Tab-separated table of C-alpha atoms in Angstrom:
chain	number	residue	atom	x	y	z
A	747	SER	CA	-6.591	-12.616	18.309
A	748	TYR	CA	-7.696	-12.134	21.954
A	749	VAL	CA	-11.275	-11.194	22.680
A	750	LEU	CA	-12.801	-9.677	25.689
A	751	THR	CA	-16.460	-10.109	26.207
A	752	GLN	CA	-18.611	-7.665	28.337
A	753	PRO	CA	-22.235	-7.468	28.758
A	754	PRO	CA	-23.905	-4.757	26.852
A	755	SER	CA	-25.738	-3.348	29.700
A	756	VAL	CA	-26.120	-3.576	33.513
A	757	SER	CA	-28.861	-1.806	35.598
A	758	VAL	CA	-28.705	-1.083	39.166
A	759	ALA	CA	-30.696	0.903	41.848
A	760	PRO	CA	-28.938	3.720	43.705
A	761	GLY	CA	-27.076	2.577	46.791
A	762	LYS	CA	-26.918	-1.106	45.454
A	763	THR	CA	-23.914	-2.854	44.014
A	764	ALA	CA	-23.045	-3.015	40.396
A	765	SER	CA	-20.881	-5.718	39.096
A	766	ILE	CA	-19.527	-5.581	35.398
A	767	THR	CA	-17.672	-8.611	34.072
A	768	CYS	CA	-15.057	-9.031	31.302
A	769	GLY	CA	-14.684	-12.405	30.142
A	770	GLY	CA	-11.513	-13.642	28.164
A	771	ASN	CA	-9.551	-17.005	27.854
A	772	ASN	CA	-7.266	-17.168	30.956
A	773	ILE	CA	-7.714	-13.462	31.630
A	774	GLY	CA	-6.678	-14.142	35.164
A	775	GLY	CA	-3.169	-14.433	33.625
A	776	LYS	CA	-3.200	-10.964	32.324
A	777	SER	CA	-3.333	-7.381	33.858
A	778	VAL	CA	-6.911	-5.716	33.272
A	779	HIS	CA	-7.587	-2.118	33.339
A	780	TRP	CA	-11.022	-0.489	33.377
A	781	TYR	CA	-12.157	2.830	32.192
A	782	GLN	CA	-15.140	4.945	32.794
A	783	GLU	CA	-16.624	6.897	29.833
A	784	ARG	CA	-19.082	9.474	30.353
A	785	PRO	CA	-21.112	11.085	27.336
A	786	GLY	CA	-18.736	13.742	25.581
A	787	GLN	CA	-15.850	12.938	27.748
A	788	ALA	CA	-12.437	11.143	27.165
A	789	PRO	CA	-12.377	7.752	29.021
A	790	VAL	CA	-10.886	7.797	32.690
A	791	LEU	CA	-9.069	5.211	34.333
A	792	VAL	CA	-10.874	3.680	37.281
A	793	ILE	CA	-9.001	0.449	37.927
A	794	TYR	CA	-5.696	-0.701	36.792
A	795	TYR	CA	-3.739	-3.833	37.191
A	796	ASP	CA	-6.762	-5.879	38.235
A	797	TYR	CA	-7.652	-3.927	41.337
A	798	ASP	CA	-5.519	-0.834	42.123
A	799	ARG	CA	-7.181	2.450	42.066
A	800	PRO	CA	-5.831	5.757	40.784
A	801	SER	CA	-5.680	8.676	43.112
A	802	GLY	CA	-9.055	10.483	43.193
A	803	ILE	CA	-11.210	7.374	42.251
A	804	PRO	CA	-13.528	6.492	45.111
A	805	GLU	CA	-13.037	3.417	47.099
A	806	ARG	CA	-16.485	2.353	45.957
A	807	PHE	CA	-14.676	1.233	42.851
A	808	SER	CA	-12.848	-2.225	42.966
A	809	GLY	CA	-11.681	-4.790	40.683
A	810	SER	CA	-10.868	-8.509	40.648
A	811	ASN	CA	-9.394	-10.942	38.255
A	812	SER	CA	-9.356	-14.666	38.226
A	813	GLY	CA	-9.789	-17.533	35.841
A	814	ASP	CA	-11.594	-16.483	32.663
A	815	THR	CA	-13.417	-13.455	34.390
A	816	ALA	CA	-12.415	-10.103	35.495
A	817	THR	CA	-14.875	-8.018	37.418
A	818	LEU	CA	-15.324	-4.339	38.151
A	819	THR	CA	-17.505	-3.716	41.307
A	820	ILE	CA	-19.047	-0.443	42.115
A	821	SER	CA	-20.492	-0.345	45.618
A	822	ARG	CA	-23.107	2.177	46.805
A	823	VAL	CA	-23.742	3.162	43.321
A	824	GLU	CA	-24.576	6.807	42.733
A	825	ALA	CA	-26.351	8.451	39.923
A	826	GLY	CA	-23.088	9.898	38.842
A	827	ASP	CA	-21.692	6.454	38.057
A	828	GLU	CA	-23.962	6.073	35.103
A	829	ALA	CA	-21.612	5.631	32.056
A	830	ASP	CA	-20.049	3.154	29.882
A	831	TYR	CA	-17.170	1.002	31.305
A	832	TYR	CA	-14.531	-0.768	29.367
A	833	CYS	CA	-12.198	-3.334	30.177
A	834	GLN	CA	-8.691	-3.617	28.575
A	835	VAL	CA	-5.603	-5.893	28.496
A	836	TRP	CA	-2.213	-6.128	26.651
A	837	ASP	CA	-2.100	-9.299	24.732
A	838	SER	CA	1.595	-10.152	25.384
A	839	SER	CA	1.668	-12.809	22.624
A	840	SER	CA	0.869	-10.196	19.990
A	841	ASP	CA	1.876	-6.940	21.792
A	842	HIS	CA	-1.652	-5.852	20.949
A	843	VAL	CA	-4.020	-3.814	22.993
A	844	VAL	CA	-7.433	-5.170	23.287
A	845	PHE	CA	-10.572	-3.511	24.553
A	846	GLY	CA	-13.813	-5.206	25.609
A	847	GLY	CA	-16.956	-3.933	23.788
A	848	GLY	CA	-18.138	-1.865	26.689
A	849	THR	CA	-20.895	-2.074	29.230
A	850	LYS	CA	-23.449	0.813	29.839
A	851	LEU	CA	-24.288	1.062	33.501
A	852	THR	CA	-27.839	2.372	33.935
A	853	VAL	CA	-28.832	3.662	37.399
A	854	LEU	CA	-32.449	3.203	37.874
B	543	GLN	CA	1.661	15.938	34.632
B	544	VAL	CA	1.714	14.966	31.018
B	545	GLN	CA	-0.852	16.435	28.793
B	546	LEU	CA	-2.074	15.408	25.317
B	547	GLN	CA	-3.524	17.372	22.544
B	548	GLU	CA	-4.940	16.048	19.338
B	549	SER	CA	-5.106	18.221	16.267
B	550	GLY	CA	-5.969	17.841	12.628
B	551	PRO	CA	-8.906	18.231	10.054
B	552	GLY	CA	-12.205	17.510	11.353
B	553	LEU	CA	-13.579	16.509	7.930
B	554	VAL	CA	-11.773	14.247	5.426
B	555	LYS	CA	-13.155	13.090	2.006
B	556	PRO	CA	-13.551	9.380	1.108
B	557	SER	CA	-10.622	7.682	-0.219
B	558	GLU	CA	-8.297	10.414	1.039
B	559	THR	CA	-5.826	10.089	3.897
B	560	LEU	CA	-6.597	11.106	7.388
B	561	SER	CA	-3.858	12.882	9.199
B	562	LEU	CA	-3.700	13.821	13.004
B	563	THR	CA	-1.020	14.947	15.445
B	564	CYS	CA	-0.664	14.477	19.009
B	565	SER	CA	1.302	17.080	20.962
B	566	VAL	CA	2.798	16.012	24.336
B	567	SER	CA	3.341	18.700	26.966
B	568	GLY	CA	4.325	18.598	30.652
B	569	GLY	CA	6.623	15.750	30.372
B	570	SER	CA	9.084	13.697	28.114
B	571	ILE	CA	8.133	11.858	25.007
B	572	ASN	CA	11.316	9.788	25.366
B	573	ALA	CA	9.661	7.020	27.239
B	574	TYR	CA	6.610	4.861	27.079
B	575	TYR	CA	4.234	3.810	24.190
B	576	TRP	CA	2.296	6.380	22.363
B	577	SER	CA	-1.073	5.033	21.088
B	578	TRP	CA	-3.981	6.102	18.880
B	579	ILE	CA	-7.383	4.914	20.106
B	580	ARG	CA	-10.753	5.645	18.221
B	581	GLN	CA	-14.525	5.497	18.916
B	582	PRO	CA	-17.025	5.459	16.215
B	583	PRO	CA	-20.446	7.039	17.033
B	584	GLY	CA	-22.411	4.841	19.437
B	585	LYS	CA	-19.620	2.237	19.432
B	586	GLY	CA	-16.836	1.078	21.660
B	587	LEU	CA	-13.242	1.835	21.885
B	588	GLU	CA	-10.819	0.450	19.116
B	589	TRP	CA	-7.055	0.422	19.482
B	590	ILE	CA	-5.469	1.705	16.337
B	591	GLY	CA	-1.660	1.164	17.166
B	592	TYR	CA	1.222	2.571	19.104
B	593	ILE	CA	4.670	3.806	18.493
B	594	TYR	CA	7.420	3.196	21.041
B	595	TYR	CA	9.586	6.505	21.554
B	596	SER	CA	12.405	4.659	19.769
B	597	GLY	CA	10.244	4.431	16.734
B	598	SER	CA	9.146	0.714	16.842
B	599	THR	CA	5.373	0.334	16.005
B	600	ASN	CA	2.578	-2.190	16.422
B	601	TYR	CA	-0.788	-1.844	14.569
B	602	ASN	CA	-4.246	-3.297	15.141
B	603	PRO	CA	-4.343	-6.217	12.481
B	604	SER	CA	-7.721	-4.734	11.345
B	605	LEU	CA	-6.063	-1.552	10.322
B	606	LYS	CA	-2.636	-2.510	9.579
B	607	SER	CA	-2.523	-2.077	5.915
B	608	ARG	CA	-3.946	1.345	6.104
B	609	VAL	CA	-2.027	2.857	9.285
B	610	THR	CA	1.087	4.663	9.725
B	611	ILE	CA	2.235	6.160	13.130
B	612	SER	CA	5.287	8.103	13.208
B	613	ILE	CA	7.032	10.276	16.088
B	614	ASP	CA	9.021	13.406	16.152
B	615	THR	CA	10.796	13.594	19.383
B	616	SER	CA	12.291	16.976	18.835
B	617	LYS	CA	8.716	18.481	18.375
B	618	LYS	CA	7.295	16.228	21.161
B	619	GLN	CA	4.743	14.977	18.721
B	620	PHE	CA	3.495	11.810	17.468
B	621	SER	CA	1.175	11.385	14.390
B	622	LEU	CA	-1.424	9.030	12.821
B	623	LYS	CA	-2.008	8.633	9.202
B	624	LEU	CA	-4.867	6.399	7.837
B	625	SER	CA	-5.193	5.899	4.223
B	626	SER	CA	-8.269	5.176	1.919
B	627	VAL	CA	-10.762	6.299	4.328
B	628	THR	CA	-14.437	5.550	4.333
B	629	ALA	CA	-17.465	6.438	6.180
B	630	ALA	CA	-16.521	3.533	8.678
B	631	ASP	CA	-13.541	5.660	9.734
B	632	THR	CA	-15.765	8.393	11.119
B	633	ALA	CA	-14.988	8.639	14.866
B	634	ILE	CA	-13.580	10.415	17.865
B	635	TYR	CA	-9.740	9.874	17.705
B	636	TYR	CA	-7.869	9.828	20.981
B	637	CYS	CA	-4.248	9.819	21.686
B	638	SER	CA	-2.875	8.355	24.749
B	639	GLU	CA	0.203	6.757	26.275
B	640	ASN	CA	0.947	3.749	28.430
B	641	ASP	CA	4.008	1.467	29.543
B	642	SER	CA	3.858	-1.757	27.814
B	643	SER	CA	1.024	-3.769	29.787
B	644	GLY	CA	0.162	-0.731	31.965
B	645	PRO	CA	-2.936	1.291	31.792
B	646	PHE	CA	-3.885	4.327	29.529
B	647	ASP	CA	-3.924	6.766	32.361
B	648	ILE	CA	-3.621	9.972	30.209
B	649	TRP	CA	-5.846	10.837	27.283
B	650	GLY	CA	-6.252	13.648	25.038
B	651	GLN	CA	-9.705	15.372	24.921
B	652	GLY	CA	-10.261	13.546	21.546
B	653	THR	CA	-11.038	14.880	18.191
B	654	MET	CA	-13.899	14.109	15.915
B	655	VAL	CA	-13.165	13.182	12.391
B	656	THR	CA	-15.902	12.760	9.811
B	657	VAL	CA	-15.414	11.097	6.503
B	658	SER	CA	-17.709	12.532	3.902
B	659	SER	CA	-17.736	14.099	0.645
C-alpha cells in the first residue's frame, strides 16, 4: 500500500517561513491535498491539487509537488498557524485514500 | 453549501458493533464519494472507507474485515458499522465527501466514540 511520510514536528519563529514535507514514491505523479487541524476542531483544507488554495485561506499558504516530495509552505508564520498538518493523496492503483502521519507545527 | 452531521452512540462496549450515521444537508447526496475518517486520541487521521452514491464501496485494508458502509439516498444519509470493536477503535469519527482524487473539502464536526465496558 502507498505510504506518505511526514516529519512529526516542525518549529518556526513568528514571521519566518515554515516548510512541511510529505514524502511518497513518485508523489509528484499524484495530486496532494493538505489539511490544517487545530485542537478540538475538524480538519480544514488549506491546499488542494498540489498548490491551489480554497477561498478564505491566506496567500501565505502555498504548496508544491515534484519527484518524491510534496511541500506545504507557510510564509510569515503567525501564532494562529500553530496546528497539526496532514497531507493526503488518492492512490489510484487501489482506489484508497492515504493520509500522512501528520506534522505538528510549533510557533516559537 | 453541503453540511454534514454525524450521529450515534458515544459509548460502545468491547466486541460490539459501532454504528454511526452521517446526515447530508444543503446539497445532493446523489454525487461524489462519501467517506468515514477517524482519529484516535493523540494520533493521526485514518481513512476508514467510502461509499459512492451508486452504492459501490471501498475500504481501508486494515479495517476491511470489520467495516460496512451503506447509503440511503432517500434519507440523505450514509452509515458506518464497525464490528468487534476494541479499545483501539476509540476515536473521533468524521464523515466527509470528495470527488474521486479530489480533496475532502467538507467535514462533519466529528463525534467521539469510546469503546469501554
